[in-house]
Amino acid sequence: MHTAPASTSAPAPAITASPLAHLPLLPFENITVLLADPRQDDPGWTPHDDEELEHLKEALSGIPNVTMSWLDTHATLLERFKSQPPAFIFNLCDEGYNNVNEWEPYLPALMDMHGIPYTGTGAIGLTLCRDKWLVDSVAKALNIAVPFSHVFEPNHQTVNEFIETHVFTFPVIVKPRCGDGSTGITSTCICNSTQELAAHLEDLGRQEELASLAMLVQQFLAGREITVACLGNPDSGDFRVLPILELDYTKLPPDAPKIQLYDAKRGMAPEFWEQVAHIHAQFDDATQALIEDHCAKIFDALSLQDYARIDFRFDDSGTPHLLDVNPNCWIGGKFRRAGQLAGLEWPHLLESVVRAAWTRHQRRPDAAALTARVLQRDAPTKDPQAILGQTLKRLQQPNTVSDADLATVVNALATADFTSQQHMLDTLVSYSAARQEQLRIDLPDPPIARRSDGPDEYAWMQATSSEEFQTLIDDEYDYAEEVMAPTADFQEQLVADMLQRMPTRPPFAFDIKDHIYFSIQDSARHSMIHGRLATQSISTAREALARASDDSDTRRALIDLGATVLLDEAQYAAEHNFDFCDFGQIILSPQGQYFGYTVDDQGEECYKLHIINVDSLEPVTVIDDVSAEFFFTQDGQGVFYSGIGETMPNSVFLHQLHGNVPPQVVFQETDAAFAVTLHQSSDGNYLIIDSASQSTSECLLLPTDLNVRLGGAAAWLCVVSPRTQGVNYTCDVAGNTLFMRTNRGDAKNHQLEAATCYLQGDRIALGDFSVCMAAREHVQLQEVIALDGYVAMVEQSYAAKQIRLMHFTQEDGVVVVSFDHYISFPHLIYSFWSITGGCDPMRPGRGLLLPSQKAENVRLMTLFYSSPICPTQLLTYDPDTRRFDIKFASSVINFEAFRYKERRLTAISQDGTQVPISLIYNQAIHTEKPRNQPCVLYGYGAYGSSVELNFSPAVLSLLDRGVVYAVAHVRGGSELGATWYFEGRREHKKNSFFDMIACAEHLVTSGITSKSKLALTGRSAGGLLVGAVLNMRPDLCAAALLKVPFLDVVTTVQDASAPYTAYEYEEWGDPEDPIMMGYMRSYCPYTNLRPGKTYPYVMCVTATNDNLVSVAQPTKWVHRLRQVKGDWKPVLLRANSGGHMGQTGLDHYHDLAFEHAFLLQHVAPELGVRQLREIQPRKPHGRASEARRPRSGTAKKYPVVRFQPQWSSA
C-alpha cells in the first residue's frame, strides 16, 4: 500500500444514509481483510502508510451487517486457506506475497485455487498489467491510442546500439517496462534529445536497483492528464465509470516536469501535493463516451475485476492516449475522491467493491471439468516446468498471442515460484487449458537443408541446377502451399476481385496507307491481339471499332471486316507450349511491309527478335539473344538491335532483312561495367545508343536512314559527349536541335543543355552546347523530350513527377529557350511514361503494336497516364493549345474513383531528414483519417529509381478490405533529386534503412496503423531494404513480404564470376576496398540475422529463372533465419518458374493472391483469414508434382531491369 499523502490523509467521515441500503444483505457475516505482512521488510513502506491504513480500517468498519478480521501473516497463508478458508477476502495487499511486489499475482492465484471469493483483479490481470509494453499492445489491438514506445533491454544491447537502431519522437519519458507505483519516475526521466536520452539510460545503468531492468522509452504527451476510476464488472452488468479526475499541474514551477514523481507518490515530497490538485474533469459528450468505451474495453481485455484506475493523457489533437492501468489500486486517494463525486462516501464505495466481487464470484466457471480434460490431454507430460517453458517461449510474441494464450502464460508466471509444482499445474489447468486446446493448429515441419562446413553453411545452394537444390525448392513450394492451405478459398476470392478490376481497354489503332492496324485486349486470356484491316473505307472500320462495347464485339467486328491477325500473344504461347511468355516491343516498319516483336519465353530477359512479312505472315528472320528494344531503319529494310554478350547487352547490330548479309556491328562496348540500351529520337531520324554504368554514360547518334547513306555505320557514328567518369547524360533530337540532360559541371540534379544537330555531308555535325536551364536543388531533371518548337522536361521533386514545357528557337546557331508552362495533372499521386513502354509499366508485354516513329509526329507529346485511382489512359498533348486528347481510356467495372483518397505524409528520419510517404486508402471505409488499420508499406530505395504508383487491381483488392497502402520514398531513389540517391547508396546505404524505419514508425505514431497491423514489403533491392530493417528492428511489423530479394550482398559483390559484379560496384561498393567491404558486411541481411530474436511472419518469393537475383539468395536467407531466430513463427519460401519480374498471364494474379492472403492473415485477421498460432509436428509434406516444379534456367545474366523505374505493386 503506497499512497499520496496530501490527497488521502483525511479520516473517514461520519457515515450518512447508504445509497446501497435497498440492496439485499451480503450473504456472509465476516470479511477477512488481507494486508501486507508487517513482520517482513516492505521496501516501499512510509510512515504515512500506517496513518492511511487506520483510516481505511475505520471506513471498512462502516460496511453494514458484517464484521472485519485482519490477516497479515503470510507465512501461514497456505495452511490457513486449506484448514480455515475465509468466507470472503477484501484483498488490500498490493505489496505482494511476502511483501515482494513481483509476487502480487500469487495471492489471488492462491485464493482461486482454494475457491475463496475475493475483491480485485486476479493473477491474469495483475501479471498483464505489470508489463506496460504488453498493456500497450493489447490497447492498440483494441483501437485505443497509446504513446509510441520502444523497449530498451540493457542485458541484450548497449545504449549506443539502442539509440542507433531506433527513431524517437521527442520528448520521451523513460520508465521501467514492468512495475507499478511510478517506480523510476524522477525529475530527469523526460528527455528532449538523443543526447539526453543516452545520458539518462547510462545513469540508470549505474543504479543497482534499475541497472538490469528493461526500460520503456515512450513518447511524452504534454496534454491533459486524467485518471478514471472504474467500478464493477462488464460481464456482470454492473460496470461503470466514476466521475473523471484531472491532474492540475498549473501551480508547479514552469521548469518542473508535469508528471507524478516516485518520491511524491511515496510521501517523500509533500510540497508536490501542495502544488498539484485533482479536479473534476469536464468533457463534451463525445469525448466522455470515448473514454468510457476505452475503459470498458481495457477492463475486459486485461481481465480486470471489481475496481481499477486507468490513466490517460491527451495529445495536441485532443485524442486520449492510454498511459497506465492500475488494477487493485489504492482504494483511497483518487479512487475515494471519484466516489465522493459520484455520491458514494468511502464506506459505501468499499461496500460497492465487495458487492461487485461477490456478484462476479457467483458467475465463475466450474474448473473441475477443465481440470479433468487437461490432465487427460497432458497425461504423457505432466511436468509443470515443461508447461511453463512452453508458455514462456510464447510470451515472446505478445503482438500475436490470443487472450487464451496470455491467460496460460500469466498464470504460469504467477505460480512459478510456489513450493509445490502441483499448484502451478492446477493454476494452468484452472484458467485456460480448454481454450488453448481449441487454438492449436497442426502444421508440417519446414524443409531442413544440409549444412556444410565453412563460414557459409549454405554456400552449396549457389549450385542452383543441382538435383539437391531443385528438390529443396520443390519441398519449400509444397511447405508454403500446405501452411497457406487454410487460406485457399480466400485466395480465390482475391483472384476473382483482381480479375474483375482488370482495366478493359478500347482498341488502339492507327492507319498506314490502305490499312488500319490495331491492338485489342483479350480479357479472357489476359493478353493482347494485334492485327490489321484491309479495307477501302477506313472510316467504316473506325466506326465498327467505335461501336464495339467489349472485347467480344470487337473481335466479331474485326472478323466481319476481314481482319488479319498478325500476332495473338496467347495463341503464340500455347502453340509453343510456353508457361512463361513476355512480349517486349511490337513495331510496324515505316512502310508497313514488316512487323517485328521480341519475346522472352523463359523469364530471363533474354529475348528473341522475330521479323514477319505482313502480307504473307511468313517469318523473315529470327535473331536470338537480344534485348527487348529494336528499331527499323527508315526504309524498313533493316533493323537495329542490341545483342547480349556473356554478361549484359554490350553491342549494337544492323541486320539487313534481305540479301543474306551478316549483321553489321554498329557499336561494341568493351567495359564490363557498362550496359547498352537503344532509343530512337523523337523525330525518328536518329538511333540513340546509350552505354552506361551506374555513374557514367556515353551516348552515340546514328542516322536511321543509314541504308541509303554511303560510308557504313562506323563513319556515321557520332559521340554526343565523350565518356567522362562520373558524368551521366541522356539526349533527344527534334529537327535540327539536340537537347541533353547532364550532371557535368557538378550539376547533381542535372541541367538542360542544347546544341544544333545536322546531317552534313558524310557525318553528323553537332554545334557547341550551351546551358539552357541550370540544375536546381531538390528538383531532378529525369528526362528530356524534344518536340517541334518545344522541349519537355520531366522533373522529379518531393516524390512527384511533373512536365515543364520550354519553348525554343535557334538564333545564329545558338539554341535559346524560354519557360512556357507546366502540364497540370488531375491527381495528387500519379505516373506517366512514354508510349514505347507499352500500356502497363509493370508488364511491357501487355503493350501495343506501334508504328515506327516519324518526323511528322514530333509536334505532339504522346504518353500513358495512370494513378492509383485512375486506370491507364493514352494521351496526346498539344503544347500550343495546352490541351490533352485522350486516345483511349481504360474502364473498370464497378470502380468509382471518388471512394479512394490519396495523401502525402512526411516522416522524420534518424538524422532529421524528412522522408515522403505516399498513402492511399478507401475513404468509403475510413470516413476520416484511418485509425489503427491494417497497412502495407512498400519500399525500394536503390539505383536512383523513384517509386511511382499507378492503377493496380491488386492494390484495389487490399483497399476495399480496409487496408491502407503506403509507399516509403526512402533515400537511394531519386524522389528528391540526385542527392537523395547519393545519400542512400554505397557508404550511405544505411540511410535507406533508417528512412524505412522512420516511415513505419510514423504510420504507427500517427495512429494510422499499429505494429501488429503493419506489413513491410519490397522487391529486388527493396527486398534488401526490408531484410536489413527486419534485422535492425524485428519488432517493427507483424509480417514481411520479400519478393526476388537481394539478400546476400557480401557473397554477391565478391563473386567475380557473376556477370554483373563490376556493374554493381558503383551502387554498393568495391569489395577490394576494406572500408567499403566492412560497411557492406555490417548491414548485409544474410550475415546479420540476429540469433534468439523474435521476427515477424516472413515470406520470400523468388523465381527459378531470375537472372538478376539468384534463387539461391532468398533460399539461403530463409534457412539461416529459421535456424537462428527465437520464435516459432513459420518462414515461407515460394519459387515460381518466371523471371525477375514474375510470372505472366493468370499465374501472375494467383501469385499476388497467395502473397496478399499471407499478409492479410497476419495484419487483418478480422477478415476471417485463419491465423497461425502454434506449430505442432505432423506428417512430412509431399513432393511437388512435375507439372508445377519450378526449375532453374541457364540463360545468360545481365542487370537491365534495374534501370527501369520502380512501379509499386502490392
mmCIF file of C-alpha atoms in Angstrom, residues 905-1069:
data_model
loop_
_atom_site.group_PDB
_atom_site.id
_atom_site.type_symbol
_atom_site.label_atom_id
_atom_site.label_comp_id
_atom_site.label_asym_id
_atom_site.label_seq_id
_atom_site.Cartn_x
_atom_site.Cartn_y
_atom_site.Cartn_z
ATOM 1 C CA LEU A 905 2.799 12.359 -45.377
ATOM 2 C CA THR A 906 6.275 13.123 -44.074
ATOM 3 C CA ALA A 907 8.325 11.091 -41.613
ATOM 4 C CA ILE A 908 11.406 12.329 -39.786
ATOM 5 C CA SER A 909 14.393 10.021 -40.144
ATOM 6 C CA GLN A 910 17.144 9.489 -37.608
ATOM 7 C CA ASP A 911 19.260 12.384 -38.862
ATOM 8 C CA GLY A 912 16.299 14.776 -39.137
ATOM 9 C CA THR A 913 15.727 14.214 -42.867
ATOM 10 C CA GLN A 914 12.099 14.498 -43.985
ATOM 11 C CA VAL A 915 11.066 11.364 -45.857
ATOM 12 C CA PRO A 916 7.932 11.469 -48.092
ATOM 13 C CA ILE A 917 5.237 8.812 -47.767
ATOM 14 C CA SER A 918 2.533 8.246 -50.380
ATOM 15 C CA LEU A 919 -0.717 6.944 -48.927
ATOM 16 C CA ILE A 920 -3.931 5.659 -50.436
ATOM 17 C CA TYR A 921 -6.999 4.214 -48.736
ATOM 18 C CA ASN A 922 -10.701 3.650 -49.250
ATOM 19 C CA GLN A 923 -12.409 6.685 -47.743
ATOM 20 C CA ALA A 924 -15.782 4.983 -48.054
ATOM 21 C CA ILE A 925 -14.491 2.639 -45.342
ATOM 22 C CA HIS A 926 -12.371 5.164 -43.464
ATOM 23 C CA THR A 927 -14.644 8.196 -43.498
ATOM 24 C CA GLU A 928 -11.994 10.168 -41.651
ATOM 25 C CA LYS A 929 -8.258 9.587 -41.381
ATOM 26 C CA PRO A 930 -7.597 5.841 -40.978
ATOM 27 C CA ARG A 931 -7.160 4.856 -37.338
ATOM 28 C CA ASN A 932 -5.289 1.697 -36.347
ATOM 29 C CA GLN A 933 -5.953 -0.027 -39.668
ATOM 30 C CA PRO A 934 -4.062 -2.815 -41.445
ATOM 31 C CA CYS A 935 -1.321 -1.253 -43.544
ATOM 32 C CA VAL A 936 1.074 -2.489 -46.237
ATOM 33 C CA LEU A 937 4.223 -0.362 -46.547
ATOM 34 C CA TYR A 938 6.331 -0.742 -49.710
ATOM 35 C CA GLY A 939 9.890 0.476 -50.113
ATOM 36 C CA TYR A 940 12.722 0.280 -52.662
ATOM 37 C CA GLY A 941 15.458 2.926 -52.395
ATOM 38 C CA ALA A 942 18.248 1.961 -54.834
ATOM 39 C CA TYR A 943 19.814 2.730 -58.216
ATOM 40 C CA GLY A 944 18.268 6.191 -58.196
ATOM 41 C CA SER A 945 14.922 4.671 -59.223
ATOM 42 C CA SER A 946 11.876 6.556 -57.977
ATOM 43 C CA VAL A 947 8.867 4.553 -56.830
ATOM 44 C CA GLU A 948 5.779 5.565 -58.790
ATOM 45 C CA LEU A 949 2.217 4.453 -58.193
ATOM 46 C CA ASN A 950 -0.142 3.519 -60.972
ATOM 47 C CA PHE A 951 -3.517 1.815 -61.221
ATOM 48 C CA SER A 952 -3.383 -1.695 -59.783
ATOM 49 C CA PRO A 953 -6.286 -4.167 -59.384
ATOM 50 C CA ALA A 954 -4.167 -5.920 -56.765
ATOM 51 C CA VAL A 955 -3.867 -2.798 -54.639
ATOM 52 C CA LEU A 956 -7.597 -2.132 -55.031
ATOM 53 C CA SER A 957 -8.346 -5.557 -53.608
ATOM 54 C CA LEU A 958 -6.444 -4.501 -50.494
ATOM 55 C CA LEU A 959 -8.025 -1.062 -50.243
ATOM 56 C CA ASP A 960 -11.542 -2.479 -50.485
ATOM 57 C CA ARG A 961 -10.765 -4.674 -47.492
ATOM 58 C CA GLY A 962 -9.849 -1.694 -45.352
ATOM 59 C CA VAL A 963 -6.092 -1.944 -45.847
ATOM 60 C CA VAL A 964 -4.076 1.251 -46.120
ATOM 61 C CA TYR A 965 -1.411 1.102 -48.851
ATOM 62 C CA ALA A 966 1.693 3.219 -48.344
ATOM 63 C CA VAL A 967 4.975 3.792 -50.156
ATOM 64 C CA ALA A 968 8.084 4.972 -48.324
ATOM 65 C CA HIS A 969 10.168 7.134 -50.675
ATOM 66 C CA VAL A 970 13.443 6.363 -48.920
ATOM 67 C CA ARG A 971 16.867 7.627 -49.846
ATOM 68 C CA GLY A 972 18.561 5.655 -52.580
ATOM 69 C CA GLY A 973 15.835 6.612 -55.037
ATOM 70 C CA SER A 974 15.682 9.962 -56.804
ATOM 71 C CA GLU A 975 12.385 11.279 -55.476
ATOM 72 C CA LEU A 976 14.100 14.400 -54.117
ATOM 73 C CA GLY A 977 16.923 14.620 -56.602
ATOM 74 C CA ALA A 978 20.400 13.224 -57.107
ATOM 75 C CA THR A 979 21.460 13.980 -53.545
ATOM 76 C CA TRP A 980 18.585 11.777 -52.373
ATOM 77 C CA TYR A 981 20.148 8.978 -54.395
ATOM 78 C CA PHE A 982 23.731 9.572 -53.294
ATOM 79 C CA GLU A 983 22.701 9.626 -49.634
ATOM 80 C CA GLY A 984 21.197 6.154 -49.970
ATOM 81 C CA ARG A 985 23.954 4.219 -51.722
ATOM 82 C CA ARG A 986 27.470 2.915 -51.039
ATOM 83 C CA GLU A 987 28.758 4.255 -47.694
ATOM 84 C CA HIS A 988 25.398 5.913 -47.001
ATOM 85 C CA LYS A 989 23.232 2.851 -47.646
ATOM 86 C CA LYS A 990 22.025 2.596 -44.056
ATOM 87 C CA ASN A 991 20.132 5.861 -44.536
ATOM 88 C CA SER A 992 17.646 3.863 -46.624
ATOM 89 C CA PHE A 993 17.040 1.550 -43.689
ATOM 90 C CA PHE A 994 16.653 4.354 -41.165
ATOM 91 C CA ASP A 995 14.210 6.083 -43.537
ATOM 92 C CA MET A 996 12.102 2.935 -43.846
ATOM 93 C CA ILE A 997 12.014 2.538 -40.073
ATOM 94 C CA ALA A 998 11.010 6.188 -39.676
ATOM 95 C CA CYS A 999 8.178 5.825 -42.186
ATOM 96 C CA ALA A 1000 6.869 2.715 -40.463
ATOM 97 C CA GLU A 1001 7.012 4.350 -37.061
ATOM 98 C CA HIS A 1002 5.328 7.493 -38.366
ATOM 99 C CA LEU A 1003 2.404 5.428 -39.612
ATOM 100 C CA VAL A 1004 2.179 3.917 -36.127
ATOM 101 C CA THR A 1005 2.658 7.096 -34.079
ATOM 102 C CA SER A 1006 0.173 8.994 -36.234
ATOM 103 C CA GLY A 1007 -2.404 6.345 -35.375
ATOM 104 C CA ILE A 1008 -2.913 5.147 -38.958
ATOM 105 C CA THR A 1009 -1.813 1.633 -38.052
ATOM 106 C CA SER A 1010 -0.061 -0.307 -35.302
ATOM 107 C CA LYS A 1011 2.883 -2.652 -35.295
ATOM 108 C CA SER A 1012 0.562 -5.626 -35.025
ATOM 109 C CA LYS A 1013 -1.240 -4.488 -38.192
ATOM 110 C CA LEU A 1014 1.741 -3.358 -40.266
ATOM 111 C CA ALA A 1015 3.349 -5.338 -43.095
ATOM 112 C CA LEU A 1016 6.573 -4.387 -44.877
ATOM 113 C CA THR A 1017 7.221 -5.364 -48.459
ATOM 114 C CA GLY A 1018 9.891 -4.772 -51.055
ATOM 115 C CA ARG A 1019 11.190 -6.392 -54.221
ATOM 116 C CA SER A 1020 14.728 -6.877 -55.545
ATOM 117 C CA ALA A 1021 16.873 -4.197 -53.883
ATOM 118 C CA GLY A 1022 13.727 -3.364 -51.908
ATOM 119 C CA GLY A 1023 13.986 -6.880 -50.501
ATOM 120 C CA LEU A 1024 17.416 -5.961 -49.199
ATOM 121 C CA LEU A 1025 15.821 -2.884 -47.617
ATOM 122 C CA VAL A 1026 13.185 -4.962 -45.814
ATOM 123 C CA GLY A 1027 15.686 -7.669 -44.853
ATOM 124 C CA ALA A 1028 18.042 -5.143 -43.280
ATOM 125 C CA VAL A 1029 15.186 -3.421 -41.447
ATOM 126 C CA LEU A 1030 13.994 -6.754 -40.033
ATOM 127 C CA ASN A 1031 17.443 -7.335 -38.562
ATOM 128 C CA MET A 1032 17.600 -3.841 -37.099
ATOM 129 C CA ARG A 1033 14.021 -3.766 -35.853
ATOM 130 C CA PRO A 1034 12.401 -7.207 -35.822
ATOM 131 C CA ASP A 1035 9.648 -5.734 -33.628
ATOM 132 C CA LEU A 1036 8.626 -3.155 -36.227
ATOM 133 C CA CYS A 1037 5.892 -5.071 -38.019
ATOM 134 C CA ALA A 1038 3.678 -8.143 -37.915
ATOM 135 C CA ALA A 1039 4.556 -9.531 -41.352
ATOM 136 C CA ALA A 1040 7.077 -9.051 -44.133
ATOM 137 C CA LEU A 1041 6.969 -9.981 -47.818
ATOM 138 C CA LEU A 1042 10.268 -10.018 -49.705
ATOM 139 C CA LYS A 1043 9.997 -10.525 -53.481
ATOM 140 C CA VAL A 1044 13.028 -11.632 -55.516
ATOM 141 C CA PRO A 1045 15.107 -10.102 -52.699
ATOM 142 C CA PHE A 1046 18.790 -9.177 -52.908
ATOM 143 C CA LEU A 1047 19.862 -10.527 -49.508
ATOM 144 C CA ASP A 1048 23.425 -11.825 -49.709
ATOM 145 C CA VAL A 1049 25.325 -8.663 -50.537
ATOM 146 C CA VAL A 1050 28.676 -9.887 -49.203
ATOM 147 C CA THR A 1051 28.803 -13.043 -51.315
ATOM 148 C CA THR A 1052 27.464 -11.384 -54.453
ATOM 149 C CA VAL A 1053 29.917 -8.486 -54.638
ATOM 150 C CA GLN A 1054 32.855 -10.842 -54.069
ATOM 151 C CA ASP A 1055 31.788 -13.282 -56.784
ATOM 152 C CA ALA A 1056 33.990 -12.313 -59.705
ATOM 153 C CA SER A 1057 32.302 -14.923 -61.880
ATOM 154 C CA ALA A 1058 28.925 -13.254 -61.558
ATOM 155 C CA PRO A 1059 28.234 -11.422 -64.823
ATOM 156 C CA TYR A 1060 27.087 -8.153 -63.290
ATOM 157 C CA THR A 1061 29.519 -7.824 -60.358
ATOM 158 C CA ALA A 1062 31.632 -4.998 -61.757
ATOM 159 C CA TYR A 1063 28.487 -3.151 -62.803
ATOM 160 C CA GLU A 1064 27.243 -3.225 -59.190
ATOM 161 C CA TYR A 1065 30.370 -1.781 -57.550
ATOM 162 C CA GLU A 1066 29.218 1.798 -58.079
ATOM 163 C CA GLU A 1067 25.933 1.079 -56.294
ATOM 164 C CA TRP A 1068 27.127 -0.980 -53.322
ATOM 165 C CA GLY A 1069 30.891 -0.592 -53.152
#
